Amino acid sequence: MSQKERIIGGVANYVDERTGAAKWLNKNLKKVFPDHWSFMLGEVALYSFIILLLSGTFLTFWFDPSQRDVVYNGSYMPLQHVQMSAAYASTLHISFDVRGGLLMRQIHHWAALLFMASIIAHLLRVFFTGAFRKPREANWLIGVGLVTLGIVEGFLGYSLPDDLLSGTGIRIAEAILQAIPVVGSYIAFFAFGGAFPGHVFIPRIYTVHVLLLPGAFLALITIHLMLVWYQKHTQYPGPGRTEKNVVGYPLMPVYMAKAGGFFGIVFGVTAFLGAVASINPIWLYGPYTPGQISAGSQPDFYMGWLDGLVRMSPPLETHAFGHTISWNILIPGLIVPGILFTGMALYPFIESYISGDKREHHLLDRPRNVPNRTALGAMSLTFMMVSLINGGNDLIATHFHMSINQIMWMSRIGIFILPPLAFVITKRICLSLQRADRDLVLHGRETGRLVMLPHGEFVEVHEPISPEKAWTLTSHIQPVAISHVTEDANGVAKPKALINKLRSRMSSANAEQAPAATISEAKELEGGHH
Amino acid sequence: MSNNVNNTHGVERFQDPGLPEHIHRKADHDEGAAKKAERQVAILFLLSAVGTVLAIGSYIFMPQDIVVFIPIMGDQNAAQLGLGLGIAMATFFLGMGAVHWAKTLMPDTEVIAERHEFRSEETDREEFAATVKEQGGAAGLGRRTLIKRSLGLAGGLAALTPIVMLRDLGPQPKKELNTTSWESGTRLVTDPGDRPIKPSDLEVGAVAQVLPALKAGEERTLENVGKDAVLLIRLNPNEFNLDSERLSWTHDGIIAFSKICSHMGCAVALYEQQTKHLLCPCHQSTFDVTRAAKVIFGPAARPLPQLAITVDSDGYLVAKQPFTEPVGPSFWERNSK
């Protein structure tokens, strides 16, 4: 036994004699993780969260979350002797008078954008591959919770410096609170400690931003990862991969090295962005005052779709009995996002209800093999993109010399027309890709080699594909439409007839597919050809 | 119901050929290649170390006021750039080294682990259900409705306390959303500067932001500005398209509107001289100045409130009367006609 082995044995012995964890550790250090690039997206989110905790802690050492009036006398000349809040002044101090302070601010902001972008990408991956299906519905719900909290946390974060741009965002948030029927003005006055902007808002959102929400994130992320661990990771279909196994690399050493290394890479990329790419230069905006504004006011991208929805809303208000209801704020600001996020949270249960599929799934779907779901995803994405583009309509108008009114009208019409169109087109593309898979399995790969037959006919030589590939292209689930009985033998409508009819329809739309190729068909073709 | 139509009705389906045979990497059997990979990993780790030296060196030794020009990126603070690039190198190459190590030298044979259905054995499930029934029954929750209901009541009430305790977060709104500092005779003063204005200070086509003059001993708060900010615009009097009352609220072609958007409270700051339109940069609500800020585009549902103005005996612009309606975004108690 070498010296090194003795030390490792000693450590293992020390740990086990105090925790009895040898068996558990042995099992888990050998735990298998499937490998695929798309599984990194969630990892990026996790790592950027850690970067956010580290860089955010650094910022709290100097940031003064107070709206007390101060006169600036730091080293940024253009704002010398300007009256401003302590929050804004301390943000300037971090940016100009703390070495590495601006870098950390920019790393923090870039990491926040990366956090949201990777969460969204991860969410899309999980959605389009069906990883949310039984038994992982709970983790989907936690994920929806995380993305929602992420939007709030990001918004509160960029509101803290109390600059002109962020204050405008807060002003809009206040208007949304104020628009809530019956209790709105009370909620707004309680939240802001009186009339807007007041002197308590920054300290309050600071507590929420650095304590409450990060705590919630930590708890949710911990449960999220424990569930991944316990339920084992999903895997893409392929030869040797079944619902009953996990094919991949053990945690120690490969996955540890790859994951740890990947954290370094994510940190490096974020630090690079923080070093070279300016973000949120608050000193250019000036301190917040409700009477001023800068043109081209934009939220961060994960809020942009909300802003875009508000922008495209028609001017609807109800004035009756001495009360005002602002539909132009409530619909785009609360009702539509509420419906979208509730629908997203409930989706796993809706899909299972429609397909009648109550089995466990550990093999992922190729998006084309589930045309309805993929089309629904494309539809939601299109909705979000139209909203997001409209959120930047002023910038698009100035950059591309277009009329802002036309862009707005395109969005107003597009938000109704484009998503259903995206659904139909995506579904057709999925079905075509299924047929292409089928052709590939049955006819083989086109080699591009032309051969002249003795009687002069030219044919392209097709080469049979490998058994591995054939299996990958044919092993997916072939959904079956369920028809629910709507009337009894005498033609009398049963209770719930309407719901059952609807469910049957959705089920058959959901089951629309090009059947996977079979060996029988391949043999039949073979016979026919020769 | 079976969705999995494997081998039914005599249809022969493709079979799983099993995990493909493992293809070894060069470094697995060639000691030279392995050594080379080891060197590559070491170089990556060394690059990381260089990054740390650069970062700490920039932090300590680089003066804070050196600006370097870098193509595309423009002027950059050298100390901040050195520190940032150093940290980026240190972490990035550390990560790259670890990943390269894992990919070239650590075992890359795929391992198969078994997965078990989460559903327990039928006997366990039955026992579990029986236990829950029995133990739950022992507590009598199902039978003792009085306990159940009073527990629900107490629990629900207990949750109210934390909500009630938020009451002191702020005062009640009372009438505050309905009022501004403008009174009849309040002088219009420039913002910034607090100088009173005469009509002659504004040329035709000009715009000015004004606030109400402060009374002695008063201080201006942001809460005031958020409600009091007013925009003055001077047009040719014949360009107005107003009813006689609203026309009487103007003075010599000067018209005054609340600057706080009637949609969500942003400052309506963009005035287009050619079209006489005011545009809110937040959501692009557009108001026609000649028609008393009527909404001609965008999500705002109400015109900007107009402030009636005139001149006092000294010839300075003053408010004729307070705003006749609340300024800013809508709220439930707002009585909009």
JSON list of N, CA and C in Angstrom, two decimals, chain A residues 99 103 182 185 190 198 204 233 240-241 244-246 248 261 264 268 291 307 311 315 317 323-324 326 328 360 393 404 474 478 519-520 523, chain B residues 3 12-13 16 18 59 64 80 91 95 107-108 110-111 113 115 118 169 209 222-223 259 282-284 297 299-300 302 330 332-334 336:
[
{"chain": "A", "resi": 99, "resn": "ARG", "atom": "N", "xyz": [-11.72, 49.59, -5.80]},
{"chain": "A", "resi": 99, "resn": "ARG", "atom": "CA", "xyz": [-11.00, 48.87, -6.86]},
{"chain": "A", "resi": 99, "resn": "ARG", "atom": "C", "xyz": [-11.71, 47.55, -7.17]},
{"chain": "A", "resi": 103, "resn": "LEU", "atom": "N", "xyz": [-16.11, 46.22, -11.81]},
{"chain": "A", "resi": 103, "resn": "LEU", "atom": "CA", "xyz": [-16.01, 44.87, -12.36]},
{"chain": "A", "resi": 103, "resn": "LEU", "atom": "C", "xyz": [-17.03, 43.95, -11.68]},
{"chain": "A", "resi": 182, "resn": "VAL", "atom": "N", "xyz": [-60.06, 47.89, -6.05]},
{"chain": "A", "resi": 182, "resn": "VAL", "atom": "CA", "xyz": [-60.45, 48.03, -4.64]},
{"chain": "A", "resi": 182, "resn": "VAL", "atom": "C", "xyz": [-59.27, 48.36, -3.72]},
{"chain": "A", "resi": 185, "resn": "SER", "atom": "N", "xyz": [-54.66, 51.23, -4.27]},
{"chain": "A", "resi": 185, "resn": "SER", "atom": "CA", "xyz": [-53.94, 52.39, -3.74]},
{"chain": "A", "resi": 185, "resn": "SER", "atom": "C", "xyz": [-53.44, 52.12, -2.32]},
{"chain": "A", "resi": 190, "resn": "PHE", "atom": "N", "xyz": [-48.90, 51.20, 1.20]},
{"chain": "A", "resi": 190, "resn": "PHE", "atom": "CA", "xyz": [-48.22, 50.38, 2.21]},
{"chain": "A", "resi": 190, "resn": "PHE", "atom": "C", "xyz": [-46.83, 50.00, 1.71]},
{"chain": "A", "resi": 198, "resn": "GLY", "atom": "N", "xyz": [-41.31, 58.08, -1.98]},
{"chain": "A", "resi": 198, "resn": "GLY", "atom": "CA", "xyz": [-41.09, 57.82, -0.55]},
{"chain": "A", "resi": 198, "resn": "GLY", "atom": "C", "xyz": [-39.64, 57.56, -0.24]},
{"chain": "A", "resi": 204, "resn": "ARG", "atom": "N", "xyz": [-36.40, 48.41, 1.76]},
{"chain": "A", "resi": 204, "resn": "ARG", "atom": "CA", "xyz": [-37.29, 47.25, 1.81]},
{"chain": "A", "resi": 204, "resn": "ARG", "atom": "C", "xyz": [-36.96, 46.24, 0.72]},
{"chain": "A", "resi": 233, "resn": "HIS", "atom": "N", "xyz": [-31.10, 11.08, -13.35]},
{"chain": "A", "resi": 233, "resn": "HIS", "atom": "CA", "xyz": [-31.31, 11.95, -14.50]},
{"chain": "A", "resi": 233, "resn": "HIS", "atom": "C", "xyz": [-31.99, 11.20, -15.65]},
{"chain": "A", "resi": 240, "resn": "GLY", "atom": "N", "xyz": [-29.10, 0.70, -26.19]},
{"chain": "A", "resi": 240, "resn": "GLY", "atom": "CA", "xyz": [-28.65, 0.36, -24.85]},
{"chain": "A", "resi": 240, "resn": "GLY", "atom": "C", "xyz": [-29.28, 1.19, -23.76]},
{"chain": "A", "resi": 241, "resn": "ARG", "atom": "N", "xyz": [-30.01, 2.23, -24.15]},
{"chain": "A", "resi": 241, "resn": "ARG", "atom": "CA", "xyz": [-30.65, 3.09, -23.15]},
{"chain": "A", "resi": 241, "resn": "ARG", "atom": "C", "xyz": [-32.12, 2.72, -23.05]},
{"chain": "A", "resi": 244, "resn": "LYS", "atom": "N", "xyz": [-35.32, 1.48, -17.94]},
{"chain": "A", "resi": 244, "resn": "LYS", "atom": "CA", "xyz": [-34.93, 0.79, -16.70]},
{"chain": "A", "resi": 244, "resn": "LYS", "atom": "C", "xyz": [-33.47, 1.02, -16.35]},
{"chain": "A", "resi": 245, "resn": "ASN", "atom": "N", "xyz": [-32.74, 1.80, -17.16]},
{"chain": "A", "resi": 245, "resn": "ASN", "atom": "CA", "xyz": [-31.33, 1.99, -16.81]},
{"chain": "A", "resi": 245, "resn": "ASN", "atom": "C", "xyz": [-30.90, 3.44, -17.00]},
{"chain": "A", "resi": 246, "resn": "VAL", "atom": "N", "xyz": [-29.70, 3.75, -16.52]},
{"chain": "A", "resi": 246, "resn": "VAL", "atom": "CA", "xyz": [-29.06, 5.05, -16.76]},
{"chain": "A", "resi": 246, "resn": "VAL", "atom": "C", "xyz": [-27.69, 4.76, -17.33]},
{"chain": "A", "resi": 248, "resn": "GLY", "atom": "N", "xyz": [-24.14, 6.37, -18.49]},
{"chain": "A", "resi": 248, "resn": "GLY", "atom": "CA", "xyz": [-23.36, 7.61, -18.42]},
{"chain": "A", "resi": 248, "resn": "GLY", "atom": "C", "xyz": [-22.07, 7.41, -17.68]},
{"chain": "A", "resi": 261, "resn": "GLY", "atom": "N", "xyz": [-15.08, 21.86, -13.38]},
{"chain": "A", "resi": 261, "resn": "GLY", "atom": "CA", "xyz": [-14.42, 22.61, -14.45]},
{"chain": "A", "resi": 261, "resn": "GLY", "atom": "C", "xyz": [-15.38, 23.52, -15.15]},
{"chain": "A", "resi": 264, "resn": "GLY", "atom": "N", "xyz": [-15.84, 26.72, -13.41]},
{"chain": "A", "resi": 264, "resn": "GLY", "atom": "CA", "xyz": [-14.75, 27.64, -13.71]},
{"chain": "A", "resi": 264, "resn": "GLY", "atom": "C", "xyz": [-14.96, 28.33, -15.05]},
{"chain": "A", "resi": 268, "resn": "GLY", "atom": "N", "xyz": [-15.42, 32.17, -15.68]},
{"chain": "A", "resi": 268, "resn": "GLY", "atom": "CA", "xyz": [-14.49, 32.87, -16.56]},
{"chain": "A", "resi": 268, "resn": "GLY", "atom": "C", "xyz": [-15.20, 33.70, -17.61]},
{"chain": "A", "resi": 291, "resn": "GLY", "atom": "N", "xyz": [-39.73, 63.53, -12.18]},
{"chain": "A", "resi": 291, "resn": "GLY", "atom": "CA", "xyz": [-40.05, 64.49, -13.23]},
{"chain": "A", "resi": 291, "resn": "GLY", "atom": "C", "xyz": [-39.19, 64.34, -14.47]},
{"chain": "A", "resi": 307, "resn": "ASP", "atom": "N", "xyz": [-43.16, 44.33, -20.56]},
{"chain": "A", "resi": 307, "resn": "ASP", "atom": "CA", "xyz": [-43.23, 45.71, -21.00]},
{"chain": "A", "resi": 307, "resn": "ASP", "atom": "C", "xyz": [-43.86, 45.79, -22.39]},
{"chain": "A", "resi": 311, "resn": "ARG", "atom": "N", "xyz": [-47.14, 47.77, -23.57]},
{"chain": "A", "resi": 311, "resn": "ARG", "atom": "CA", "xyz": [-47.09, 48.76, -24.65]},
{"chain": "A", "resi": 311, "resn": "ARG", "atom": "C", "xyz": [-48.17, 48.52, -25.70]},
{"chain": "A", "resi": 315, "resn": "PRO", "atom": "N", "xyz": [-56.11, 51.15, -25.25]},
{"chain": "A", "resi": 315, "resn": "PRO", "atom": "CA", "xyz": [-56.40, 52.08, -24.16]},
{"chain": "A", "resi": 315, "resn": "PRO", "atom": "C", "xyz": [-57.75, 51.83, -23.50]},
{"chain": "A", "resi": 317, "resn": "GLU", "atom": "N", "xyz": [-60.18, 51.53, -20.26]},
{"chain": "A", "resi": 317, "resn": "GLU", "atom": "CA", "xyz": [-60.43, 51.78, -18.84]},
{"chain": "A", "resi": 317, "resn": "GLU", "atom": "C", "xyz": [-61.93, 51.77, -18.64]},
{"chain": "A", "resi": 323, "resn": "HIS", "atom": "N", "xyz": [-65.57, 54.97, -9.82]},
{"chain": "A", "resi": 323, "resn": "HIS", "atom": "CA", "xyz": [-64.36, 54.13, -9.72]},
{"chain": "A", "resi": 323, "resn": "HIS", "atom": "C", "xyz": [-63.74, 53.94, -11.09]},
{"chain": "A", "resi": 324, "resn": "THR", "atom": "N", "xyz": [-62.44, 53.64, -11.08]},
{"chain": "A", "resi": 324, "resn": "THR", "atom": "CA", "xyz": [-61.73, 53.44, -12.34]},
{"chain": "A", "resi": 324, "resn": "THR", "atom": "C", "xyz": [-61.05, 52.07, -12.31]},
{"chain": "A", "resi": 326, "resn": "SER", "atom": "N", "xyz": [-58.34, 49.99, -14.62]},
{"chain": "A", "resi": 326, "resn": "SER", "atom": "CA", "xyz": [-57.42, 50.13, -15.76]},
{"chain": "A", "resi": 326, "resn": "SER", "atom": "C", "xyz": [-57.15, 48.78, -16.39]},
{"chain": "A", "resi": 328, "resn": "ASN", "atom": "N", "xyz": [-56.06, 48.45, -19.29]},
{"chain": "A", "resi": 328, "resn": "ASN", "atom": "CA", "xyz": [-54.81, 48.60, -20.06]},
{"chain": "A", "resi": 328, "resn": "ASN", "atom": "C", "xyz": [-53.58, 48.26, -19.23]},
{"chain": "A", "resi": 360, "resn": "GLU", "atom": "N", "xyz": [-44.31, 5.99, -15.88]},
{"chain": "A", "resi": 360, "resn": "GLU", "atom": "CA", "xyz": [-43.06, 6.71, -15.61]},
{"chain": "A", "resi": 360, "resn": "GLU", "atom": "C", "xyz": [-42.28, 6.87, -16.90]},
{"chain": "A", "resi": 393, "resn": "ASN", "atom": "N", "xyz": [-39.80, 48.23, -29.16]},
{"chain": "A", "resi": 393, "resn": "ASN", "atom": "CA", "xyz": [-40.26, 48.88, -30.40]},
{"chain": "A", "resi": 393, "resn": "ASN", "atom": "C", "xyz": [-39.64, 50.26, -30.62]},
{"chain": "A", "resi": 404, "resn": "ILE", "atom": "N", "xyz": [-42.89, 53.79, -35.28]},
{"chain": "A", "resi": 404, "resn": "ILE", "atom": "CA", "xyz": [-43.19, 53.09, -34.04]},
{"chain": "A", "resi": 404, "resn": "ILE", "atom": "C", "xyz": [-44.65, 52.65, -34.03]},
{"chain": "A", "resi": 474, "resn": "THR", "atom": "N", "xyz": [-36.74, 4.48, -34.34]},
{"chain": "A", "resi": 474, "resn": "THR", "atom": "CA", "xyz": [-38.02, 3.76, -34.32]},
{"chain": "A", "resi": 474, "resn": "THR", "atom": "C", "xyz": [-38.48, 3.40, -32.92]},
{"chain": "A", "resi": 478, "resn": "GLN", "atom": "N", "xyz": [-45.42, 5.31, -29.52]},
{"chain": "A", "resi": 478, "resn": "GLN", "atom": "CA", "xyz": [-46.43, 5.64, -30.53]},
{"chain": "A", "resi": 478, "resn": "GLN", "atom": "C", "xyz": [-47.74, 5.89, -29.80]},
{"chain": "A", "resi": 519, "resn": "ILE", "atom": "N", "xyz": [-39.51, -3.52, -39.09]},
{"chain": "A", "resi": 519, "resn": "ILE", "atom": "CA", "xyz": [-38.74, -4.47, -39.93]},
{"chain": "A", "resi": 519, "resn": "ILE", "atom": "C", "xyz": [-39.66, -5.09, -40.98]},
{"chain": "A", "resi": 520, "resn": "SER", "atom": "N", "xyz": [-40.91, -5.38, -40.54]},
{"chain": "A", "resi": 520, "resn": "SER", "atom": "CA", "xyz": [-41.86, -5.99, -41.46]},
{"chain": "A", "resi": 520, "resn": "SER", "atom": "C", "xyz": [-42.00, -5.12, -42.71]},
{"chain": "A", "resi": 523, "resn": "LYS", "atom": "N", "xyz": [-38.93, -5.25, -44.87]},
{"chain": "A", "resi": 523, "resn": "LYS", "atom": "CA", "xyz": [-38.83, -6.50, -45.64]},
{"chain": "A", "resi": 523, "resn": "LYS", "atom": "C", "xyz": [-39.77, -6.46, -46.83]},
{"chain": "B", "resi": 3, "resn": "ASN", "atom": "N", "xyz": [-49.78, 1.72, -24.85]},
{"chain": "B", "resi": 3, "resn": "ASN", "atom": "CA", "xyz": [-49.35, 2.57, -25.95]},
{"chain": "B", "resi": 3, "resn": "ASN", "atom": "C", "xyz": [-48.15, 1.97, -26.67]},
{"chain": "B", "resi": 12, "resn": "GLU", "atom": "N", "xyz": [-43.06, -7.00, -36.97]},
{"chain": "B", "resi": 12, "resn": "GLU", "atom": "CA", "xyz": [-41.74, -7.15, -36.38]},
{"chain": "B", "resi": 12, "resn": "GLU", "atom": "C", "xyz": [-41.09, -5.78, -36.29]},
{"chain": "B", "resi": 13, "resn": "ARG", "atom": "N", "xyz": [-40.72, -5.38, -35.08]},
{"chain": "B", "resi": 13, "resn": "ARG", "atom": "CA", "xyz": [-40.14, -4.05, -34.93]},
{"chain": "B", "resi": 13, "resn": "ARG", "atom": "C", "xyz": [-38.63, -4.14, -34.79]},
{"chain": "B", "resi": 16, "resn": "ASP", "atom": "N", "xyz": [-33.45, -3.36, -30.00]},
{"chain": "B", "resi": 16, "resn": "ASP", "atom": "CA", "xyz": [-32.35, -2.60, -29.39]},
{"chain": "B", "resi": 16, "resn": "ASP", "atom": "C", "xyz": [-31.05, -3.39, -29.54]},
{"chain": "B", "resi": 18, "resn": "GLY", "atom": "N", "xyz": [-28.35, -2.80, -28.25]},
{"chain": "B", "resi": 18, "resn": "GLY", "atom": "CA", "xyz": [-27.51, -2.67, -27.04]},
{"chain": "B", "resi": 18, "resn": "GLY", "atom": "C", "xyz": [-26.46, -1.60, -27.20]},
{"chain": "B", "resi": 59, "resn": "TYR", "atom": "N", "xyz": [-4.50, 44.84, -9.59]},
{"chain": "B", "resi": 59, "resn": "TYR", "atom": "CA", "xyz": [-5.18, 45.41, -8.43]},
{"chain": "B", "resi": 59, "resn": "TYR", "atom": "C", "xyz": [-4.21, 46.27, -7.63]},
{"chain": "B", "resi": 64, "resn": "GLN", "atom": "N", "xyz": [-5.15, 53.78, -11.05]},
{"chain": "B", "resi": 64, "resn": "GLN", "atom": "CA", "xyz": [-6.57, 53.70, -11.38]},
{"chain": "B", "resi": 64, "resn": "GLN", "atom": "C", "xyz": [-6.98, 54.62, -12.53]},
{"chain": "B", "resi": 80, "resn": "GLN", "atom": "N", "xyz": [-9.04, 48.15, -14.22]},
{"chain": "B", "resi": 80, "resn": "GLN", "atom": "CA", "xyz": [-10.25, 47.33, -14.18]},
{"chain": "B", "resi": 80, "resn": "GLN", "atom": "C", "xyz": [-10.20, 46.23, -15.23]},
{"chain": "B", "resi": 91, "resn": "THR", "atom": "N", "xyz": [-10.15, 31.73, -13.73]},
{"chain": "B", "resi": 91, "resn": "THR", "atom": "CA", "xyz": [-11.24, 30.78, -13.55]},
{"chain": "B", "resi": 91, "resn": "THR", "atom": "C", "xyz": [-11.48, 29.96, -14.82]},
{"chain": "B", "resi": 95, "resn": "GLY", "atom": "N", "xyz": [-11.03, 25.86, -15.17]},
{"chain": "B", "resi": 95, "resn": "GLY", "atom": "CA", "xyz": [-12.15, 25.01, -15.60]},
{"chain": "B", "resi": 95, "resn": "GLY", "atom": "C", "xyz": [-11.79, 24.20, -16.83]},
{"chain": "B", "resi": 107, "resn": "PRO", "atom": "N", "xyz": [-11.41, 7.87, -16.87]},
{"chain": "B", "resi": 107, "resn": "PRO", "atom": "CA", "xyz": [-12.08, 6.77, -17.58]},
{"chain": "B", "resi": 107, "resn": "PRO", "atom": "C", "xyz": [-13.28, 7.27, -18.37]},
{"chain": "B", "resi": 108, "resn": "ASP", "atom": "N", "xyz": [-13.39, 6.86, -19.61]},
{"chain": "B", "resi": 108, "resn": "ASP", "atom": "CA", "xyz": [-14.52, 7.34, -20.42]},
{"chain": "B", "resi": 108, "resn": "ASP", "atom": "C", "xyz": [-15.42, 6.20, -20.84]},
{"chain": "B", "resi": 110, "resn": "GLU", "atom": "N", "xyz": [-18.59, 4.18, -20.69]},
{"chain": "B", "resi": 110, "resn": "GLU", "atom": "CA", "xyz": [-19.93, 4.44, -20.19]},
{"chain": "B", "resi": 110, "resn": "GLU", "atom": "C", "xyz": [-20.36, 3.31, -19.25]},
{"chain": "B", "resi": 111, "resn": "VAL", "atom": "N", "xyz": [-20.98, 3.72, -18.15]},
{"chain": "B", "resi": 111, "resn": "VAL", "atom": "CA", "xyz": [-21.40, 2.76, -17.13]},
{"chain": "B", "resi": 111, "resn": "VAL", "atom": "C", "xyz": [-22.92, 2.67, -17.19]},
{"chain": "B", "resi": 113, "resn": "ALA", "atom": "N", "xyz": [-26.21, 1.89, -15.04]},
{"chain": "B", "resi": 113, "resn": "ALA", "atom": "CA", "xyz": [-26.78, 1.65, -13.71]},
{"chain": "B", "resi": 113, "resn": "ALA", "atom": "C", "xyz": [-28.25, 1.31, -13.88]},
{"chain": "B", "resi": 115, "resn": "ARG", "atom": "N", "xyz": [-32.20, 1.28, -13.00]},
{"chain": "B", "resi": 115, "resn": "ARG", "atom": "CA", "xyz": [-33.18, 2.22, -12.50]},
{"chain": "B", "resi": 115, "resn": "ARG", "atom": "C", "xyz": [-34.35, 1.40, -11.99]},
{"chain": "B", "resi": 118, "resn": "PHE", "atom": "N", "xyz": [-40.45, 3.76, -9.19]},
{"chain": "B", "resi": 118, "resn": "PHE", "atom": "CA", "xyz": [-40.63, 4.35, -7.86]},
{"chain": "B", "resi": 118, "resn": "PHE", "atom": "C", "xyz": [-41.77, 3.68, -7.11]},
{"chain": "B", "resi": 169, "resn": "LEU", "atom": "N", "xyz": [-46.87, 49.38, 7.46]},
{"chain": "B", "resi": 169, "resn": "LEU", "atom": "CA", "xyz": [-45.89, 49.64, 6.41]},
{"chain": "B", "resi": 169, "resn": "LEU", "atom": "C", "xyz": [-46.03, 51.05, 5.87]},
{"chain": "B", "resi": 209, "resn": "GLN", "atom": "N", "xyz": [-40.06, 72.57, -18.55]},
{"chain": "B", "resi": 209, "resn": "GLN", "atom": "CA", "xyz": [-40.61, 71.85, -17.40]},
{"chain": "B", "resi": 209, "resn": "GLN", "atom": "C", "xyz": [-40.69, 72.80, -16.23]},
{"chain": "B", "resi": 222, "resn": "LEU", "atom": "N", "xyz": [-39.38, 64.55, -3.54]},
{"chain": "B", "resi": 222, "resn": "LEU", "atom": "CA", "xyz": [-39.60, 63.81, -4.78]},
{"chain": "B", "resi": 222, "resn": "LEU", "atom": "C", "xyz": [-41.08, 63.42, -4.90]},
{"chain": "B", "resi": 223, "resn": "GLU", "atom": "N", "xyz": [-41.74, 63.24, -3.74]},
{"chain": "B", "resi": 223, "resn": "GLU", "atom": "CA", "xyz": [-43.17, 62.91, -3.77]},
{"chain": "B", "resi": 223, "resn": "GLU", "atom": "C", "xyz": [-43.94, 64.06, -4.45]},
{"chain": "B", "resi": 259, "resn": "LYS", "atom": "N", "xyz": [-46.99, 66.52, -16.33]},
{"chain": "B", "resi": 259, "resn": "LYS", "atom": "CA", "xyz": [-45.95, 65.77, -17.05]},
{"chain": "B", "resi": 259, "resn": "LYS", "atom": "C", "xyz": [-46.01, 64.28, -16.69]},
{"chain": "B", "resi": 282, "resn": "CYS", "atom": "N", "xyz": [-41.93, 55.52, -22.06]},
{"chain": "B", "resi": 282, "resn": "CYS", "atom": "CA", "xyz": [-42.10, 54.20, -21.45]},
{"chain": "B", "resi": 282, "resn": "CYS", "atom": "C", "xyz": [-42.93, 53.27, -22.32]},
{"chain": "B", "resi": 283, "resn": "HIS", "atom": "N", "xyz": [-44.15, 53.71, -22.68]},
{"chain": "B", "resi": 283, "resn": "HIS", "atom": "CA", "xyz": [-45.02, 52.81, -23.44]},
{"chain": "B", "resi": 283, "resn": "HIS", "atom": "C", "xyz": [-45.59, 53.47, -24.69]},
{"chain": "B", "resi": 284, "resn": "GLN", "atom": "N", "xyz": [-44.98, 54.59, -25.08]},
{"chain": "B", "resi": 284, "resn": "GLN", "atom": "CA", "xyz": [-45.31, 55.24, -26.36]},
{"chain": "B", "resi": 284, "resn": "GLN", "atom": "C", "xyz": [-46.73, 55.75, -26.47]},
{"chain": "B", "resi": 297, "resn": "PHE", "atom": "N", "xyz": [-52.55, 57.67, -29.62]},
{"chain": "B", "resi": 297, "resn": "PHE", "atom": "CA", "xyz": [-51.93, 56.36, -29.85]},
{"chain": "B", "resi": 297, "resn": "PHE", "atom": "C", "xyz": [-51.43, 55.79, -28.53]},
{"chain": "B", "resi": 299, "resn": "PRO", "atom": "N", "xyz": [-51.21, 52.92, -25.15]},
{"chain": "B", "resi": 299, "resn": "PRO", "atom": "CA", "xyz": [-52.08, 52.31, -24.14]},
{"chain": "B", "resi": 299, "resn": "PRO", "atom": "C", "xyz": [-52.76, 53.28, -23.17]},
{"chain": "B", "resi": 300, "resn": "ALA", "atom": "N", "xyz": [-52.35, 54.55, -23.12]},
{"chain": "B", "resi": 300, "resn": "ALA", "atom": "CA", "xyz": [-52.97, 55.46, -22.16]},
{"chain": "B", "resi": 300, "resn": "ALA", "atom": "C", "xyz": [-54.44, 55.64, -22.51]},
{"chain": "B", "resi": 302, "resn": "ARG", "atom": "N", "xyz": [-56.49, 58.03, -20.89]},
{"chain": "B", "resi": 302, "resn": "ARG", "atom": "CA", "xyz": [-56.99, 59.36, -20.58]},
{"chain": "B", "resi": 302, "resn": "ARG", "atom": "C", "xyz": [-56.00, 60.42, -21.02]},
{"chain": "B", "resi": 330, "resn": "SER", "atom": "N", "xyz": [-54.10, 55.67, -13.10]},
{"chain": "B", "resi": 330, "resn": "SER", "atom": "CA", "xyz": [-55.42, 55.45, -12.52]},
{"chain": "B", "resi": 330, "resn": "SER", "atom": "C", "xyz": [-55.33, 54.65, -11.22]},
{"chain": "B", "resi": 332, "resn": "TRP", "atom": "N", "xyz": [-58.31, 52.79, -8.16]},
{"chain": "B", "resi": 332, "resn": "TRP", "atom": "CA", "xyz": [-59.69, 52.37, -7.95]},
{"chain": "B", "resi": 332, "resn": "TRP", "atom": "C", "xyz": [-60.60, 53.54, -7.56]},
{"chain": "B", "resi": 333, "resn": "GLU", "atom": "N", "xyz": [-60.14, 54.37, -6.61]},
{"chain": "B", "resi": 333, "resn": "GLU", "atom": "CA", "xyz": [-60.99, 55.42, -6.08]},
{"chain": "B", "resi": 333, "resn": "GLU", "atom": "C", "xyz": [-61.09, 56.63, -7.01]},
{"chain": "B", "resi": 334, "resn": "ARG", "atom": "N", "xyz": [-60.37, 56.60, -8.12]},
{"chain": "B", "resi": 334, "resn": "ARG", "atom": "CA", "xyz": [-60.38, 57.76, -9.01]},
{"chain": "B", "resi": 334, "resn": "ARG", "atom": "C", "xyz": [-61.74, 57.90, -9.67]},
{"chain": "B", "resi": 336, "resn": "SER", "atom": "N", "xyz": [-63.26, 59.08, -12.57]},
{"chain": "B", "resi": 336, "resn": "SER", "atom": "CA", "xyz": [-62.98, 59.56, -13.93]},
{"chain": "B", "resi": 336, "resn": "SER", "atom": "C", "xyz": [-64.30, 59.77, -14.65]}
]
